[in-house]
Amino acid sequence: INAESWGSTFGDMFQGLRENWVRLFFLPIQCGAVIHLVHEYGFQVTMCLGPSMLPTLNLAGDIVVVDKLTPRWRKYRFGEVVLAKSPRDVGHTVCKRILGMPGDRVFVPANELSTEGTYIQVPAGHVWLEGDNPDNSMDSRHYGPVPQALLQGRAVYRIWPIFAPGKIPVWTRSHGSN
């Protein structure tokens, strides 16, 4: 091998290394961008934890798939389980069922704020959220109608616990909740 051919081979090797380095550098960035877009605007996997959604979801926590995509073209509906930013603490997320749509009248039983029950009309742009376990749920009965802008998506499918996967049931108005 003469010096000239060695230099050419050495230069080709560094050229190939530089091209591969650029690809390897940008691949994780591209993957991260795709993951971010899917998580923010498509689907999210999250854990719903606590007693408020018993018996639909377990006390110890169920891992659910949250659909963030279809609410962009199909409005939320009565009876769907949703994730929402808490109206009292936007750093906290709640998992509740929609039991009142804009214009609906909902009954609010007596609680620590009122000694007798009353009816409230859900205002435009809001929904009424309640847990399936009313005795252990901090929900619209305590903080009132929730702006639809705080809704993050529909909880559509339970993937954990492994022995109980399946669609999360949607209630109808005949369920007897309201």
PDB file of C-alpha atoms in Angstrom:
ATOM      1  CA  ILE A   1       0.000   0.000   0.000  1.00  0.00           C
ATOM      2  CA  ASN A   2       1.398   3.330  -0.939  1.00  0.00           C
ATOM      3  CA  ALA A   3       0.855   6.501   1.077  1.00  0.00           C
ATOM      4  CA  GLU A   4      -1.572   7.969  -1.419  1.00  0.00           C
ATOM      5  CA  SER A   5      -3.962   4.985  -1.411  1.00  0.00           C
ATOM      6  CA  TRP A   6      -3.650   4.682   2.381  1.00  0.00           C
ATOM      7  CA  GLY A   7      -4.709   8.323   2.782  1.00  0.00           C
ATOM      8  CA  SER A   8      -7.638   7.823   0.441  1.00  0.00           C
ATOM      9  CA  THR A   9      -8.821   4.728   2.346  1.00  0.00           C
ATOM     10  CA  PHE A  10      -8.333   6.487   5.682  1.00  0.00           C
ATOM     11  CA  GLY A  11     -10.313   9.510   4.437  1.00  0.00           C
ATOM     12  CA  ASP A  12     -13.149   7.286   3.153  1.00  0.00           C
ATOM     13  CA  MET A  13     -13.289   5.568   6.509  1.00  0.00           C
ATOM     14  CA  PHE A  14     -13.683   8.883   8.365  1.00  0.00           C
ATOM     15  CA  GLN A  15     -16.275  10.080   5.832  1.00  0.00           C
ATOM     16  CA  GLY A  16     -18.356   6.939   6.483  1.00  0.00           C
ATOM     17  CA  LEU A  17     -17.871   7.301  10.245  1.00  0.00           C
ATOM     18  CA  ARG A  18     -19.012  10.944  10.114  1.00  0.00           C
ATOM     19  CA  GLU A  19     -22.169  10.025   8.143  1.00  0.00           C
ATOM     20  CA  ASN A  20     -23.005   7.206  10.559  1.00  0.00           C
ATOM     21  CA  TRP A  21     -22.339   9.429  13.575  1.00  0.00           C
ATOM     22  CA  VAL A  22     -24.835  12.001  12.283  1.00  0.00           C
ATOM     23  CA  ARG A  23     -27.453   9.281  11.767  1.00  0.00           C
ATOM     24  CA  LEU A  24     -26.791   7.805  15.224  1.00  0.00           C
ATOM     25  CA  PHE A  25     -26.949  11.252  16.810  1.00  0.00           C
ATOM     26  CA  PHE A  26     -30.289  12.204  15.249  1.00  0.00           C
ATOM     27  CA  LEU A  27     -32.032   8.822  15.569  1.00  0.00           C
ATOM     28  CA  PRO A  28     -32.769   9.163  19.337  1.00  0.00           C
ATOM     29  CA  ILE A  29     -33.964  12.735  18.770  1.00  0.00           C
ATOM     30  CA  GLN A  30     -36.355  11.573  16.051  1.00  0.00           C
ATOM     31  CA  CYS A  31     -37.587   8.673  18.205  1.00  0.00           C
ATOM     32  CA  GLY A  32     -38.086  11.004  21.148  1.00  0.00           C
ATOM     33  CA  ALA A  33     -40.083  13.423  18.999  1.00  0.00           C
ATOM     34  CA  VAL A  34     -42.355  10.630  17.758  1.00  0.00           C
ATOM     35  CA  ILE A  35     -42.894   9.320  21.307  1.00  0.00           C
ATOM     36  CA  HIS A  36     -43.692  12.843  22.524  1.00  0.00           C
ATOM     37  CA  LEU A  37     -46.222  13.439  19.732  1.00  0.00           C
ATOM     38  CA  VAL A  38     -47.969  10.104  20.323  1.00  0.00           C
ATOM     39  CA  HIS A  39     -48.079  10.733  24.101  1.00  0.00           C
ATOM     40  CA  GLU A  40     -49.321  14.325  23.836  1.00  0.00           C
ATOM     41  CA  TYR A  41     -51.783  14.016  20.967  1.00  0.00           C
ATOM     42  CA  GLY A  42     -52.520  10.322  20.444  1.00  0.00           C
ATOM     43  CA  PHE A  43     -52.556   7.839  23.291  1.00  0.00           C
ATOM     44  CA  GLN A  44     -51.170   7.710  26.791  1.00  0.00           C
ATOM     45  CA  VAL A  45     -50.699   4.816  29.180  1.00  0.00           C
ATOM     46  CA  THR A  46     -51.282   5.844  32.781  1.00  0.00           C
ATOM     47  CA  MET A  47     -52.236   4.460  36.177  1.00  0.00           C
ATOM     48  CA  CYS A  48     -55.580   5.300  37.783  1.00  0.00           C
ATOM     49  CA  LEU A  49     -55.182   4.850  41.511  1.00  0.00           C
ATOM     50  CA  GLY A  50     -57.494   5.187  44.495  1.00  0.00           C
ATOM     51  CA  PRO A  51     -60.986   4.269  45.706  1.00  0.00           C
ATOM     52  CA  SER A  52     -63.076   6.795  43.746  1.00  0.00           C
ATOM     53  CA  MET A  53     -63.678   4.571  40.699  1.00  0.00           C
ATOM     54  CA  LEU A  54     -64.422   1.312  42.544  1.00  0.00           C
ATOM     55  CA  PRO A  55     -65.697  -1.152  41.343  1.00  0.00           C
ATOM     56  CA  THR A  56     -64.867  -0.153  37.739  1.00  0.00           C
ATOM     57  CA  LEU A  57     -61.173   0.344  38.524  1.00  0.00           C
ATOM     58  CA  ASN A  58     -59.201  -1.297  41.320  1.00  0.00           C
ATOM     59  CA  LEU A  59     -58.158   0.424  44.537  1.00  0.00           C
ATOM     60  CA  ALA A  60     -54.499  -0.567  44.083  1.00  0.00           C
ATOM     61  CA  GLY A  61     -54.424   0.952  40.615  1.00  0.00           C
ATOM     62  CA  ASP A  62     -55.201  -0.068  37.075  1.00  0.00           C
ATOM     63  CA  ILE A  63     -53.045   0.800  34.097  1.00  0.00           C
ATOM     64  CA  VAL A  64     -55.278   2.198  31.367  1.00  0.00           C
ATOM     65  CA  VAL A  65     -54.923   3.464  27.819  1.00  0.00           C
ATOM     66  CA  VAL A  66     -56.104   7.058  27.492  1.00  0.00           C
ATOM     67  CA  ASP A  67     -57.348   8.150  24.065  1.00  0.00           C
ATOM     68  CA  LYS A  68     -56.335  11.771  23.432  1.00  0.00           C
ATOM     69  CA  LEU A  69     -56.887  11.628  19.690  1.00  0.00           C
ATOM     70  CA  THR A  70     -60.606  11.085  19.081  1.00  0.00           C
ATOM     71  CA  PRO A  71     -61.811  13.928  21.364  1.00  0.00           C
ATOM     72  CA  ARG A  72     -60.471  16.252  18.660  1.00  0.00           C
ATOM     73  CA  TRP A  73     -63.298  15.190  16.300  1.00  0.00           C
ATOM     74  CA  ARG A  74     -65.857  13.428  18.557  1.00  0.00           C
ATOM     75  CA  LYS A  75     -67.194  15.203  21.607  1.00  0.00           C
ATOM     76  CA  TYR A  76     -67.079  13.623  25.022  1.00  0.00           C
ATOM     77  CA  ARG A  77     -70.264  11.751  25.934  1.00  0.00           C
ATOM     78  CA  PHE A  78     -72.268  11.009  29.024  1.00  0.00           C
ATOM     79  CA  GLY A  79     -70.987   7.930  30.869  1.00  0.00           C
ATOM     80  CA  GLU A  80     -67.406   7.960  29.565  1.00  0.00           C
ATOM     81  CA  VAL A  81     -64.507   7.638  32.000  1.00  0.00           C
ATOM     82  CA  VAL A  82     -62.061  10.500  31.483  1.00  0.00           C
ATOM     83  CA  LEU A  83     -58.811  11.842  32.829  1.00  0.00           C
ATOM     84  CA  ALA A  84     -58.861  15.512  33.763  1.00  0.00           C
ATOM     85  CA  LYS A  85     -56.718  18.071  35.501  1.00  0.00           C
ATOM     86  CA  SER A  86     -58.124  18.567  38.976  1.00  0.00           C
ATOM     87  CA  PRO A  87     -59.979  21.897  39.249  1.00  0.00           C
ATOM     88  CA  ARG A  88     -58.522  22.306  42.740  1.00  0.00           C
ATOM     89  CA  ASP A  89     -54.921  21.399  41.861  1.00  0.00           C
ATOM     90  CA  VAL A  90     -53.989  21.444  38.153  1.00  0.00           C
ATOM     91  CA  GLY A  91     -50.787  19.581  39.010  1.00  0.00           C
ATOM     92  CA  HIS A  92     -52.972  16.600  39.936  1.00  0.00           C
ATOM     93  CA  THR A  93     -54.913  14.396  37.508  1.00  0.00           C
ATOM     94  CA  VAL A  94     -58.242  12.765  38.341  1.00  0.00           C
ATOM     95  CA  CYS A  95     -59.999   9.799  36.747  1.00  0.00           C
ATOM     96  CA  LYS A  96     -63.798  10.225  36.832  1.00  0.00           C
ATOM     97  CA  ARG A  97     -66.959   9.472  34.867  1.00  0.00           C
ATOM     98  CA  ILE A  98     -68.944  12.132  32.985  1.00  0.00           C
ATOM     99  CA  LEU A  99     -72.387  12.205  34.567  1.00  0.00           C
ATOM    100  CA  GLY A 100     -73.541  15.564  33.275  1.00  0.00           C
ATOM    101  CA  MET A 101     -73.143  17.332  29.947  1.00  0.00           C
ATOM    102  CA  PRO A 102     -73.672  21.039  29.164  1.00  0.00           C
ATOM    103  CA  GLY A 103     -77.318  21.909  29.775  1.00  0.00           C
ATOM    104  CA  ASP A 104     -78.021  18.830  31.958  1.00  0.00           C
ATOM    105  CA  ARG A 105     -79.536  19.262  35.405  1.00  0.00           C
ATOM    106  CA  VAL A 106     -77.736  17.188  38.020  1.00  0.00           C
ATOM    107  CA  PHE A 107     -78.757  16.507  41.589  1.00  0.00           C
ATOM    108  CA  VAL A 108     -76.206  17.386  44.234  1.00  0.00           C
ATOM    109  CA  PRO A 109     -77.000  15.610  47.517  1.00  0.00           C
ATOM    110  CA  ALA A 110     -76.437  17.252  50.872  1.00  0.00           C
ATOM    111  CA  ASN A 111     -72.742  17.485  51.724  1.00  0.00           C
ATOM    112  CA  GLU A 112     -70.388  19.493  53.914  1.00  0.00           C
ATOM    113  CA  LEU A 113     -71.191  22.631  51.891  1.00  0.00           C
ATOM    114  CA  SER A 114     -74.984  22.317  51.897  1.00  0.00           C
ATOM    115  CA  THR A 115     -77.407  20.774  54.391  1.00  0.00           C
ATOM    116  CA  GLU A 116     -79.966  19.889  51.721  1.00  0.00           C
ATOM    117  CA  GLY A 117     -79.721  18.574  48.183  1.00  0.00           C
ATOM    118  CA  THR A 118     -80.187  20.817  45.183  1.00  0.00           C
ATOM    119  CA  TYR A 119     -80.225  20.708  41.387  1.00  0.00           C
ATOM    120  CA  ILE A 120     -77.514  22.417  39.356  1.00  0.00           C
ATOM    121  CA  GLN A 121     -77.520  23.046  35.613  1.00  0.00           C
ATOM    122  CA  VAL A 122     -74.186  22.221  33.964  1.00  0.00           C
ATOM    123  CA  PRO A 123     -73.076  25.395  32.136  1.00  0.00           C
ATOM    124  CA  ALA A 124     -71.911  25.492  28.519  1.00  0.00           C
ATOM    125  CA  GLY A 125     -68.322  24.324  28.090  1.00  0.00           C
ATOM    126  CA  HIS A 126     -68.411  22.244  31.288  1.00  0.00           C
ATOM    127  CA  VAL A 127     -69.105  18.662  32.358  1.00  0.00           C
ATOM    128  CA  TRP A 128     -70.148  17.073  35.640  1.00  0.00           C
ATOM    129  CA  LEU A 129     -67.629  14.469  36.849  1.00  0.00           C
ATOM    130  CA  GLU A 130     -68.229  11.869  39.546  1.00  0.00           C
ATOM    131  CA  GLY A 131     -66.454   8.766  40.727  1.00  0.00           C
ATOM    132  CA  ASP A 132     -68.248   5.414  40.563  1.00  0.00           C
ATOM    133  CA  ASN A 133     -67.780   5.095  44.348  1.00  0.00           C
ATOM    134  CA  PRO A 134     -69.631   8.186  45.613  1.00  0.00           C
ATOM    135  CA  ASP A 135     -68.745   7.616  49.271  1.00  0.00           C
ATOM    136  CA  ASN A 136     -65.015   7.877  48.486  1.00  0.00           C
ATOM    137  CA  SER A 137     -64.802  10.363  45.651  1.00  0.00           C
ATOM    138  CA  MET A 138     -63.779  14.012  45.583  1.00  0.00           C
ATOM    139  CA  ASP A 139     -65.593  15.156  42.447  1.00  0.00           C
ATOM    140  CA  SER A 140     -68.023  17.708  40.989  1.00  0.00           C
ATOM    141  CA  ARG A 141     -70.264  17.299  44.035  1.00  0.00           C
ATOM    142  CA  HIS A 142     -67.444  19.057  45.924  1.00  0.00           C
ATOM    143  CA  TYR A 143     -65.928  21.399  43.322  1.00  0.00           C
ATOM    144  CA  GLY A 144     -68.773  21.928  40.851  1.00  0.00           C
ATOM    145  CA  PRO A 145     -68.852  21.650  37.054  1.00  0.00           C
ATOM    146  CA  VAL A 146     -65.469  21.096  35.389  1.00  0.00           C
ATOM    147  CA  PRO A 147     -64.375  23.110  32.322  1.00  0.00           C
ATOM    148  CA  GLN A 148     -64.028  20.829  29.311  1.00  0.00           C
ATOM    149  CA  ALA A 149     -60.606  22.389  28.701  1.00  0.00           C
ATOM    150  CA  LEU A 150     -59.357  20.421  31.735  1.00  0.00           C
ATOM    151  CA  LEU A 151     -60.296  17.068  30.160  1.00  0.00           C
ATOM    152  CA  GLN A 152     -57.223  15.207  28.898  1.00  0.00           C
ATOM    153  CA  GLY A 153     -58.751  12.165  27.233  1.00  0.00           C
ATOM    154  CA  ARG A 154     -60.964   9.095  27.502  1.00  0.00           C
ATOM    155  CA  ALA A 155     -59.862   6.087  29.537  1.00  0.00           C
ATOM    156  CA  VAL A 156     -60.791   3.400  27.020  1.00  0.00           C
ATOM    157  CA  TYR A 157     -58.956   0.191  27.841  1.00  0.00           C
ATOM    158  CA  ARG A 158     -57.520  -1.455  30.956  1.00  0.00           C
ATOM    159  CA  ILE A 159     -54.214  -3.255  30.301  1.00  0.00           C
ATOM    160  CA  TRP A 160     -53.299  -4.045  33.927  1.00  0.00           C
ATOM    161  CA  PRO A 161     -53.921  -6.038  36.074  1.00  0.00           C
ATOM    162  CA  ILE A 162     -53.100  -8.751  33.603  1.00  0.00           C
ATOM    163  CA  PHE A 163     -56.027 -10.947  34.745  1.00  0.00           C
ATOM    164  CA  ALA A 164     -58.623  -8.234  34.042  1.00  0.00           C
ATOM    165  CA  PRO A 165     -57.845  -6.493  30.747  1.00  0.00           C
ATOM    166  CA  GLY A 166     -60.670  -5.062  28.663  1.00  0.00           C
ATOM    167  CA  LYS A 167     -62.676  -2.071  27.591  1.00  0.00           C
ATOM    168  CA  ILE A 168     -63.704   0.353  30.296  1.00  0.00           C
ATOM    169  CA  PRO A 169     -67.513   0.374  30.367  1.00  0.00           C
ATOM    170  CA  VAL A 170     -69.422   3.470  29.278  1.00  0.00           C
ATOM    171  CA  TRP A 171     -72.630   4.087  31.200  1.00  0.00           C
ATOM    172  CA  THR A 172     -75.873   5.089  29.548  1.00  0.00           C
ATOM    173  CA  ARG A 173     -78.346   7.517  31.042  1.00  0.00           C
ATOM    174  CA  SER A 174     -80.529   4.554  32.037  1.00  0.00           C
ATOM    175  CA  HIS A 175     -77.745   3.354  34.369  1.00  0.00           C
ATOM    176  CA  GLY A 176     -79.515   5.164  37.201  1.00  0.00           C
ATOM    177  CA  SER A 177     -76.650   7.463  38.164  1.00  0.00           C
ATOM    178  CA  ASN A 178     -78.560  10.681  37.624  1.00  0.00           C
TER     179      ASN A 178
END
